[in-house]
PDB file of C-alpha atoms in Angstrom:
ATOM      1  CA  UNK A  18       0.000   0.000   0.000  1.00 60.00           C
ATOM      2  CA  UNK A  19       1.302   3.424  -0.944  1.00 76.00           C
ATOM      3  CA  UNK A  20       1.781   5.882   1.933  1.00 82.00           C
ATOM      4  CA  UNK A  21      -0.222   8.559   0.117  1.00 85.00           C
ATOM      5  CA  UNK A  22      -3.166   6.138  -0.310  1.00 82.00           C
ATOM      6  CA  UNK A  23      -3.034   5.290   3.388  1.00 84.00           C
ATOM      7  CA  UNK A  24      -2.991   8.977   4.383  1.00 88.00           C
ATOM      8  CA  UNK A  25      -5.959   9.755   2.124  1.00 88.00           C
ATOM      9  CA  UNK A  26      -7.937   6.831   3.570  1.00 87.00           C
ATOM     10  CA  UNK A  27      -7.044   8.057   7.078  1.00 89.00           C
ATOM     11  CA  UNK A  28      -8.290  11.566   6.282  1.00 91.00           C
ATOM     12  CA  UNK A  29     -11.521  10.182   4.818  1.00 89.00           C
ATOM     13  CA  UNK A  30     -12.090   8.016   7.913  1.00 88.00           C
ATOM     14  CA  UNK A  31     -11.257  10.798  10.377  1.00 89.00           C
ATOM     15  CA  UNK A  32     -13.611  13.280   8.750  1.00 88.00           C
ATOM     16  CA  UNK A  33     -16.513  10.990   7.913  1.00 86.00           C
ATOM     17  CA  UNK A  34     -16.524   9.064  11.211  1.00 86.00           C
ATOM     18  CA  UNK A  35     -17.897  12.185  12.888  1.00 87.00           C
ATOM     19  CA  UNK A  36     -19.453  14.209  10.089  1.00 87.00           C
ATOM     20  CA  UNK A  37     -22.875  12.789   9.122  1.00 87.00           C
ATOM     21  CA  UNK A  38     -21.902  11.540   5.669  1.00 85.00           C
ATOM     22  CA  UNK A  39     -21.090   7.845   6.326  1.00 80.00           C
ATOM     23  CA  UNK A  40     -17.502   6.751   6.896  1.00 79.00           C
ATOM     24  CA  UNK A  41     -18.146   3.239   5.537  1.00 73.00           C
ATOM     25  CA  UNK A  42     -19.730   4.617   2.372  1.00 75.00           C
ATOM     26  CA  UNK A  43     -16.893   7.038   1.726  1.00 78.00           C
ATOM     27  CA  UNK A  44     -14.266   4.373   2.415  1.00 77.00           C
ATOM     28  CA  UNK A  45     -15.949   2.177  -0.216  1.00 72.00           C
ATOM     29  CA  UNK A  46     -15.945   5.089  -2.677  1.00 75.00           C
ATOM     30  CA  UNK A  47     -12.331   5.989  -1.830  1.00 75.00           C
ATOM     31  CA  UNK A  48     -11.216   2.411  -2.437  1.00 70.00           C
ATOM     32  CA  UNK A  49     -12.872   2.482  -5.853  1.00 70.00           C
ATOM     33  CA  UNK A  50     -11.182   5.775  -6.725  1.00 74.00           C
ATOM     34  CA  UNK A  51      -7.732   4.750  -5.468  1.00 71.00           C
ATOM     35  CA  UNK A  52      -7.908   1.259  -6.997  1.00 61.00           C
ATOM     36  CA  UNK A  53      -5.368   0.024  -4.455  1.00 56.00           C
ATOM     37  CA  UNK A  54      -5.365  -3.767  -4.712  1.00 52.00           C
ATOM     38  CA  UNK A  55      -3.802  -4.497  -1.321  1.00 54.00           C
ATOM     39  CA  UNK A  56      -6.192  -2.062   0.318  1.00 58.00           C
ATOM     40  CA  UNK A  57      -8.910  -4.698   0.066  1.00 57.00           C
ATOM     41  CA  UNK A  58      -6.504  -7.439   1.134  1.00 62.00           C
ATOM     42  CA  UNK A  59      -5.764  -5.617   4.401  1.00 69.00           C
ATOM     43  CA  UNK A  60      -9.204  -4.069   4.848  1.00 70.00           C
ATOM     44  CA  UNK A  61      -9.964  -5.635   8.254  1.00 74.00           C
ATOM     45  CA  UNK A  62      -6.596  -4.656   9.710  1.00 79.00           C
ATOM     46  CA  UNK A  63      -6.860  -1.128   8.337  1.00 80.00           C
ATOM     47  CA  UNK A  64     -10.359  -0.854   9.811  1.00 80.00           C
ATOM     48  CA  UNK A  65      -8.986  -1.699  13.267  1.00 84.00           C
ATOM     49  CA  UNK A  66      -6.179   0.859  12.957  1.00 87.00           C
ATOM     50  CA  UNK A  67      -8.542   3.615  11.809  1.00 88.00           C
ATOM     51  CA  UNK A  68     -11.136   2.882  14.476  1.00 87.00           C
ATOM     52  CA  UNK A  69      -8.476   3.001  17.191  1.00 89.00           C
ATOM     53  CA  UNK A  70      -7.512   6.440  15.853  1.00 92.00           C
ATOM     54  CA  UNK A  71     -11.065   7.803  15.813  1.00 91.00           C
ATOM     55  CA  UNK A  72     -11.854   6.260  19.211  1.00 91.00           C
ATOM     56  CA  UNK A  73      -8.802   8.071  20.578  1.00 93.00           C
ATOM     57  CA  UNK A  74     -10.053  11.302  18.978  1.00 93.00           C
ATOM     58  CA  UNK A  75     -13.392  10.871  20.753  1.00 92.00           C
ATOM     59  CA  UNK A  76     -11.687  10.235  24.093  1.00 93.00           C
ATOM     60  CA  UNK A  77      -9.541  13.363  23.730  1.00 94.00           C
ATOM     61  CA  UNK A  78     -12.496  15.608  22.774  1.00 92.00           C
ATOM     62  CA  UNK A  79     -14.743  14.254  25.539  1.00 92.00           C
ATOM     63  CA  UNK A  80     -11.999  13.674  28.121  1.00 93.00           C
ATOM     64  CA  UNK A  81     -13.681  15.905  30.724  1.00 92.00           C
ATOM     65  CA  UNK A  82     -17.059  14.241  30.227  1.00 91.00           C
ATOM     66  CA  UNK A  83     -15.500  10.774  30.447  1.00 92.00           C
ATOM     67  CA  UNK A  84     -13.572  11.718  33.608  1.00 92.00           C
ATOM     68  CA  UNK A  85     -16.732  13.104  35.238  1.00 90.00           C
ATOM     69  CA  UNK A  86     -18.702   9.979  34.273  1.00 91.00           C
ATOM     70  CA  UNK A  87     -16.054   7.664  35.752  1.00 91.00           C
ATOM     71  CA  UNK A  88     -15.937   9.788  38.912  1.00 90.00           C
ATOM     72  CA  UNK A  89     -19.743   9.670  39.161  1.00 88.00           C
ATOM     73  CA  UNK A  90     -19.829   5.884  38.737  1.00 89.00           C
ATOM     74  CA  UNK A  91     -17.240   5.394  41.470  1.00 90.00           C
ATOM     75  CA  UNK A  92     -19.510   7.175  43.929  1.00 86.00           C
ATOM     76  CA  UNK A  93     -21.723   4.047  43.693  1.00 82.00           C
ATOM     77  CA  UNK A  94     -24.948   6.020  43.675  1.00 87.00           C
ATOM     78  CA  UNK A  95     -27.877   6.056  41.230  1.00 91.00           C
ATOM     79  CA  UNK A  96     -26.788   9.481  40.013  1.00 91.00           C
ATOM     80  CA  UNK A  97     -26.928  11.138  36.601  1.00 90.00           C
ATOM     81  CA  UNK A  98     -23.593   9.640  35.523  1.00 91.00           C
ATOM     82  CA  UNK A  99     -24.579   6.055  36.329  1.00 92.00           C
ATOM     83  CA  UNK A 100     -27.925   6.608  34.597  1.00 94.00           C
ATOM     84  CA  UNK A 101     -26.067   7.932  31.528  1.00 93.00           C
ATOM     85  CA  UNK A 102     -23.846   4.827  31.419  1.00 93.00           C
ATOM     86  CA  UNK A 103     -26.935   2.622  31.752  1.00 95.00           C
ATOM     87  CA  UNK A 104     -28.489   4.415  28.779  1.00 95.00           C
ATOM     88  CA  UNK A 105     -25.267   3.846  26.811  1.00 94.00           C
ATOM     89  CA  UNK A 106     -25.444   0.137  27.685  1.00 94.00           C
ATOM     90  CA  UNK A 107     -29.075  -0.019  26.512  1.00 95.00           C
ATOM     91  CA  UNK A 108     -28.152   1.719  23.241  1.00 94.00           C
ATOM     92  CA  UNK A 109     -25.465  -0.912  22.568  1.00 91.00           C
ATOM     93  CA  UNK A 110     -27.883  -3.866  22.574  1.00 93.00           C
ATOM     94  CA  UNK A 111     -29.232  -3.622  18.967  1.00 92.00           C
ATOM     95  CA  UNK A 112     -25.813  -3.082  17.323  1.00 87.00           C
ATOM     96  CA  UNK A 113     -24.169  -5.773  19.480  1.00 85.00           C
ATOM     97  CA  UNK A 114     -26.926  -8.226  18.483  1.00 87.00           C
ATOM     98  CA  UNK A 115     -26.487  -7.466  14.777  1.00 86.00           C
ATOM     99  CA  UNK A 116     -22.691  -7.652  15.035  1.00 77.00           C
ATOM    100  CA  UNK A 117     -22.705 -10.996  16.855  1.00 78.00           C
ATOM    101  CA  UNK A 118     -25.303 -12.828  14.772  1.00 78.00           C
ATOM    102  CA  UNK A 119     -25.013 -11.254  11.321  1.00 77.00           C
ATOM    103  CA  UNK A 120     -21.274 -10.598  10.983  1.00 72.00           C
ATOM    104  CA  UNK A 121     -20.808 -12.716   7.846  1.00 73.00           C
ATOM    105  CA  UNK A 122     -23.900 -11.285   6.148  1.00 74.00           C
ATOM    106  CA  UNK A 123     -22.685  -7.754   6.878  1.00 72.00           C
ATOM    107  CA  UNK A 124     -19.253  -8.484   5.395  1.00 71.00           C
ATOM    108  CA  UNK A 125     -20.893  -9.350   2.076  1.00 71.00           C
ATOM    109  CA  UNK A 126     -22.456  -5.882   1.946  1.00 68.00           C
ATOM    110  CA  UNK A 127     -19.009  -4.275   2.108  1.00 64.00           C
ATOM    111  CA  UNK A 128     -17.944  -5.488  -1.316  1.00 66.00           C
ATOM    112  CA  UNK A 129     -17.993  -2.296  -3.330  1.00 64.00           C
ATOM    113  CA  UNK A 130     -21.800  -2.220  -3.601  1.00 76.00           C
ATOM    114  CA  UNK A 131     -22.102   1.412  -4.645  1.00 81.00           C
ATOM    115  CA  UNK A 132     -25.822   1.092  -5.392  1.00 87.00           C
ATOM    116  CA  UNK A 133     -26.455   0.249  -1.725  1.00 86.00           C
ATOM    117  CA  UNK A 134     -24.057   2.984  -0.595  1.00 86.00           C
ATOM    118  CA  UNK A 135     -25.831   5.574  -2.737  1.00 89.00           C
ATOM    119  CA  UNK A 136     -29.281   4.513  -1.538  1.00 91.00           C
ATOM    120  CA  UNK A 137     -28.255   4.676   2.123  1.00 90.00           C
ATOM    121  CA  UNK A 138     -26.704   8.109   1.587  1.00 92.00           C
ATOM    122  CA  UNK A 139     -30.067   9.357   0.301  1.00 94.00           C
ATOM    123  CA  UNK A 140     -31.783   8.011   3.433  1.00 94.00           C
ATOM    124  CA  UNK A 141     -29.123   9.729   5.550  1.00 93.00           C
ATOM    125  CA  UNK A 142     -29.851  12.966   3.677  1.00 94.00           C
ATOM    126  CA  UNK A 143     -33.558  12.706   4.505  1.00 94.00           C
ATOM    127  CA  UNK A 144     -32.874  12.109   8.204  1.00 93.00           C
ATOM    128  CA  UNK A 145     -30.525  15.099   8.407  1.00 93.00           C
ATOM    129  CA  UNK A 146     -32.982  17.343   6.584  1.00 93.00           C
ATOM    130  CA  UNK A 147     -35.842  16.643   8.997  1.00 92.00           C
ATOM    131  CA  UNK A 148     -33.629  16.668  12.103  1.00 91.00           C
ATOM    132  CA  UNK A 149     -32.268  20.106  11.210  1.00 87.00           C
ATOM    133  CA  UNK A 150     -35.797  21.481  11.299  1.00 87.00           C
ATOM    134  CA  UNK A 151     -36.631  20.101  14.731  1.00 86.00           C
ATOM    135  CA  UNK A 152     -36.851  22.549  17.619  1.00 82.00           C
ATOM    136  CA  UNK A 153     -33.981  22.654  20.080  1.00 79.00           C
ATOM    137  CA  UNK A 154     -34.990  21.597  23.575  1.00 82.00           C
ATOM    138  CA  UNK A 155     -33.415  21.038  26.952  1.00 80.00           C
ATOM    139  CA  UNK A 156     -34.663  17.453  27.074  1.00 90.00           C
ATOM    140  CA  UNK A 157     -32.291  14.678  28.127  1.00 90.00           C
ATOM    141  CA  UNK A 158     -32.088  11.284  26.437  1.00 93.00           C
ATOM    142  CA  UNK A 159     -34.430   8.872  28.221  1.00 94.00           C
ATOM    143  CA  UNK A 160     -33.964   5.119  28.690  1.00 95.00           C
ATOM    144  CA  UNK A 161     -36.521   4.325  25.971  1.00 95.00           C
ATOM    145  CA  UNK A 162     -34.908   6.923  23.685  1.00 95.00           C
ATOM    146  CA  UNK A 163     -31.555   5.194  24.212  1.00 96.00           C
ATOM    147  CA  UNK A 164     -32.918   1.932  22.823  1.00 96.00           C
ATOM    148  CA  UNK A 165     -34.392   3.532  19.688  1.00 96.00           C
ATOM    149  CA  UNK A 166     -31.174   5.485  19.118  1.00 96.00           C
ATOM    150  CA  UNK A 167     -29.391   2.128  19.431  1.00 95.00           C
ATOM    151  CA  UNK A 168     -31.669   0.678  16.744  1.00 95.00           C
ATOM    152  CA  UNK A 169     -30.670   3.576  14.477  1.00 94.00           C
ATOM    153  CA  UNK A 170     -27.016   2.794  15.207  1.00 92.00           C
ATOM    154  CA  UNK A 171     -27.554  -0.864  14.295  1.00 92.00           C
ATOM    155  CA  UNK A 172     -29.172   0.094  10.972  1.00 90.00           C
ATOM    156  CA  UNK A 173     -26.292   2.502  10.335  1.00 88.00           C
ATOM    157  CA  UNK A 174     -23.915  -0.460  10.143  1.00 86.00           C
ATOM    158  CA  UNK A 175     -25.021  -0.626   6.502  1.00 85.00           C
ATOM    159  CA  UNK A 176     -22.467   1.015   4.172  1.00 82.00           C
ATOM    160  CA  UNK A 177     -23.642   4.471   3.167  1.00 83.00           C
ATOM    161  CA  UNK A 178     -25.794   5.044   6.241  1.00 88.00           C
ATOM    162  CA  UNK A 179     -24.091   7.574   8.508  1.00 88.00           C
ATOM    163  CA  UNK A 180     -23.850   6.367  12.107  1.00 89.00           C
ATOM    164  CA  UNK A 181     -23.549   9.847  13.580  1.00 89.00           C
ATOM    165  CA  UNK A 182     -26.189  11.159  11.174  1.00 90.00           C
ATOM    166  CA  UNK A 183     -28.641   8.368  12.024  1.00 93.00           C
ATOM    167  CA  UNK A 184     -28.152   8.473  15.791  1.00 94.00           C
ATOM    168  CA  UNK A 185     -28.122  12.267  16.155  1.00 93.00           C
ATOM    169  CA  UNK A 186     -31.121  12.666  13.833  1.00 94.00           C
ATOM    170  CA  UNK A 187     -33.086   9.948  15.638  1.00 95.00           C
ATOM    171  CA  UNK A 188     -32.300  11.504  19.005  1.00 95.00           C
ATOM    172  CA  UNK A 189     -33.306  15.005  17.854  1.00 93.00           C
ATOM    173  CA  UNK A 190     -36.496  13.724  16.175  1.00 94.00           C
ATOM    174  CA  UNK A 191     -37.396  12.041  19.478  1.00 94.00           C
ATOM    175  CA  UNK A 192     -37.367  15.532  20.989  1.00 92.00           C
ATOM    176  CA  UNK A 193     -33.965  15.564  22.658  1.00 93.00           C
ATOM    177  CA  UNK A 194     -31.721  18.599  22.973  1.00 91.00           C
ATOM    178  CA  UNK A 195     -29.367  18.864  19.977  1.00 89.00           C
ATOM    179  CA  UNK A 196     -26.177  19.312  22.011  1.00 88.00           C
ATOM    180  CA  UNK A 197     -27.116  16.376  24.261  1.00 90.00           C
ATOM    181  CA  UNK A 198     -27.961  14.305  21.172  1.00 91.00           C
ATOM    182  CA  UNK A 199     -24.485  14.907  19.701  1.00 90.00           C
ATOM    183  CA  UNK A 200     -22.765  14.121  23.007  1.00 90.00           C
ATOM    184  CA  UNK A 201     -24.736  10.897  23.438  1.00 93.00           C
ATOM    185  CA  UNK A 202     -24.110   9.868  19.825  1.00 91.00           C
ATOM    186  CA  UNK A 203     -20.337  10.189  20.045  1.00 90.00           C
ATOM    187  CA  UNK A 204     -20.004   8.594  23.478  1.00 92.00           C
ATOM    188  CA  UNK A 205     -22.387   5.695  22.802  1.00 91.00           C
ATOM    189  CA  UNK A 206     -20.170   4.276  20.072  1.00 86.00           C
ATOM    190  CA  UNK A 207     -16.987   4.153  22.188  1.00 88.00           C
ATOM    191  CA  UNK A 208     -17.783   0.880  24.034  1.00 87.00           C
ATOM    192  CA  UNK A 209     -18.729  -0.803  20.744  1.00 81.00           C
ATOM    193  CA  UNK A 210     -15.539   0.314  18.996  1.00 84.00           C
ATOM    194  CA  UNK A 211     -13.326  -0.655  21.932  1.00 85.00           C
ATOM    195  CA  UNK A 212     -15.139  -4.002  22.239  1.00 83.00           C
ATOM    196  CA  UNK A 213     -14.701  -4.725  18.523  1.00 78.00           C
ATOM    197  CA  UNK A 214     -11.010  -3.813  18.726  1.00 81.00           C
ATOM    198  CA  UNK A 215     -10.519  -6.114  21.726  1.00 82.00           C
ATOM    199  CA  UNK A 216     -12.316  -8.958  19.889  1.00 79.00           C
ATOM    200  CA  UNK A 217     -10.108  -8.479  16.815  1.00 75.00           C
ATOM    201  CA  UNK A 218      -6.990  -8.663  18.985  1.00 76.00           C
ATOM    202  CA  UNK A 219      -8.219 -11.851  20.672  1.00 76.00           C
ATOM    203  CA  UNK A 220      -9.049 -13.354  17.266  1.00 74.00           C
ATOM    204  CA  UNK A 221      -5.484 -12.561  16.072  1.00 71.00           C
ATOM    205  CA  UNK A 222      -6.766 -10.338  13.295  1.00 67.00           C
ATOM    206  CA  UNK A 223      -4.311  -7.609  14.199  1.00 67.00           C
ATOM    207  CA  UNK A 224      -1.172  -9.002  12.587  1.00 68.00           C
ATOM    208  CA  UNK A 225       0.810  -6.446  10.622  1.00 70.00           C
ATOM    209  CA  UNK A 226       3.616  -7.190   8.195  1.00 72.00           C
ATOM    210  CA  UNK A 227       6.664  -4.917   8.129  1.00 78.00           C
ATOM    211  CA  UNK A 228       5.735  -3.337   4.806  1.00 76.00           C
ATOM    212  CA  UNK A 229       2.442  -2.099   6.297  1.00 77.00           C
ATOM    213  CA  UNK A 230       3.869  -0.463   9.437  1.00 82.00           C
ATOM    214  CA  UNK A 231       4.738   2.865   7.813  1.00 87.00           C
ATOM    215  CA  UNK A 232       1.592   3.400   5.698  1.00 86.00           C
ATOM    216  CA  UNK A 233      -0.693   2.298   8.543  1.00 87.00           C
ATOM    217  CA  UNK A 234       1.115   4.596  10.984  1.00 91.00           C
ATOM    218  CA  UNK A 235       0.557   7.575   8.686  1.00 92.00           C
ATOM    219  CA  UNK A 236      -3.044   6.492   8.160  1.00 90.00           C
ATOM    220  CA  UNK A 237      -3.548   6.355  11.942  1.00 93.00           C
ATOM    221  CA  UNK A 238      -2.097   9.842  12.449  1.00 95.00           C
ATOM    222  CA  UNK A 239      -4.189  11.291   9.623  1.00 94.00           C
ATOM    223  CA  UNK A 240      -7.389   9.731  11.014  1.00 93.00           C
ATOM    224  CA  UNK A 241      -6.629  10.888  14.559  1.00 95.00           C
ATOM    225  CA  UNK A 242      -5.903  14.528  13.648  1.00 95.00           C
ATOM    226  CA  UNK A 243      -8.821  14.903  11.239  1.00 94.00           C
ATOM    227  CA  UNK A 244     -11.039  13.092  13.747  1.00 93.00           C
ATOM    228  CA  UNK A 245     -10.238  15.697  16.411  1.00 93.00           C
ATOM    229  CA  UNK A 246     -11.181  18.500  14.035  1.00 93.00           C
ATOM    230  CA  UNK A 247     -14.324  16.808  12.706  1.00 91.00           C
ATOM    231  CA  UNK A 248     -15.656  15.808  16.137  1.00 90.00           C
ATOM    232  CA  UNK A 249     -15.256  19.326  17.564  1.00 91.00           C
ATOM    233  CA  UNK A 250     -16.712  20.886  14.412  1.00 90.00           C
ATOM    234  CA  UNK A 251     -19.689  18.518  14.327  1.00 88.00           C
ATOM    235  CA  UNK A 252     -20.783  19.419  17.869  1.00 86.00           C
ATOM    236  CA  UNK A 253     -20.930  23.095  16.881  1.00 86.00           C
ATOM    237  CA  UNK A 254     -22.784  22.367  13.625  1.00 86.00           C
ATOM    238  CA  UNK A 255     -25.495  20.351  15.379  1.00 85.00           C
ATOM    239  CA  UNK A 256     -26.054  23.150  17.896  1.00 81.00           C
ATOM    240  CA  UNK A 257     -26.254  25.715  15.077  1.00 82.00           C
ATOM    241  CA  UNK A 258     -28.726  23.613  13.030  1.00 78.00           C
ATOM    242  CA  UNK A 259     -26.508  23.370   9.975  1.00 85.00           C
ATOM    243  CA  UNK A 260     -27.080  19.718   9.104  1.00 87.00           C
ATOM    244  CA  UNK A 261     -28.925  20.654   5.907  1.00 90.00           C
ATOM    245  CA  UNK A 262     -25.573  21.308   4.206  1.00 90.00           C
ATOM    246  CA  UNK A 263     -24.601  17.706   4.860  1.00 90.00           C
ATOM    247  CA  UNK A 264     -28.026  16.574   3.669  1.00 93.00           C
ATOM    248  CA  UNK A 265     -27.391  18.267   0.310  1.00 94.00           C
ATOM    249  CA  UNK A 266     -23.885  16.761   0.180  1.00 92.00           C
ATOM    250  CA  UNK A 267     -25.259  13.249   0.858  1.00 92.00           C
ATOM    251  CA  UNK A 268     -27.842  13.674  -1.914  1.00 95.00           C
ATOM    252  CA  UNK A 269     -25.156  14.689  -4.422  1.00 94.00           C
ATOM    253  CA  UNK A 270     -22.718  11.909  -3.474  1.00 90.00           C
ATOM    254  CA  UNK A 271     -25.528   9.365  -3.188  1.00 91.00           C
ATOM    255  CA  UNK A 272     -26.825  10.127  -6.679  1.00 94.00           C
ATOM    256  CA  UNK A 273     -23.299  10.009  -8.119  1.00 91.00           C
ATOM    257  CA  UNK A 274     -22.718   6.610  -6.473  1.00 88.00           C
ATOM    258  CA  UNK A 275     -26.013   5.251  -7.826  1.00 92.00           C
ATOM    259  CA  UNK A 276     -25.386   6.540 -11.368  1.00 92.00           C
ATOM    260  CA  UNK A 277     -21.805   5.245 -11.267  1.00 86.00           C
ATOM    261  CA  UNK A 278     -23.025   1.839 -10.112  1.00 84.00           C
ATOM    262  CA  UNK A 279     -25.704   1.573 -12.806  1.00 88.00           C
ATOM    263  CA  UNK A 280     -23.325   2.781 -15.532  1.00 84.00           C
ATOM    264  CA  UNK A 281     -20.481   0.392 -14.692  1.00 72.00           C
TER     265      UNK A 281
END
């Protein structure tokens, strides 16, 4: 793998993991554009590296929140922090179920299916459009909300469906405060990512040959830095109700992907 290809993939992952435009969809498109043969061969390993980078970005951005949550849990009281963690746990159930029982079926969807990617991007666009027009409230995410947001996260496993777009939009459409929706969306995915990374290590999927060390290192750095920027930027955009711009972007890219798929 060329270093420049790895850096570009890292930038795409870092930006699209947090911006509501689907990281999986854009990675599929980027792979088509780059036509890097060994990119597909090392796709699982690269996915682990990139997700470690974006998970680290999330931890850095929300370090104060995470510290406060841990401190609240250690007080061993049914306080707001322990309730928040319980809601996170509830939100993980749908995606964990899909990941455990439909892993092989999901892998088949990530085979350069640009028609699916384009279609899911259009659905993402619709969600963002309606969520941007919802009123901002001071409402917190409830336990029942957490489950439905988790369902949205499970559906967003499909390539082309934005995880952050689906979860934030679902949360906002359920009547939750936009800033709280963004915070919950970014923190709810951390346990899933860290759990998936741990599983990949235990399954010995993280084995890197010497020729991949340099490109993957650059890819990691690119994903981490762009992830920091995108995560911070996204929180501000949600508060300012500027998701419509991403809705328009998803429509354009989605239509291009569909036309490209049908023409090829």
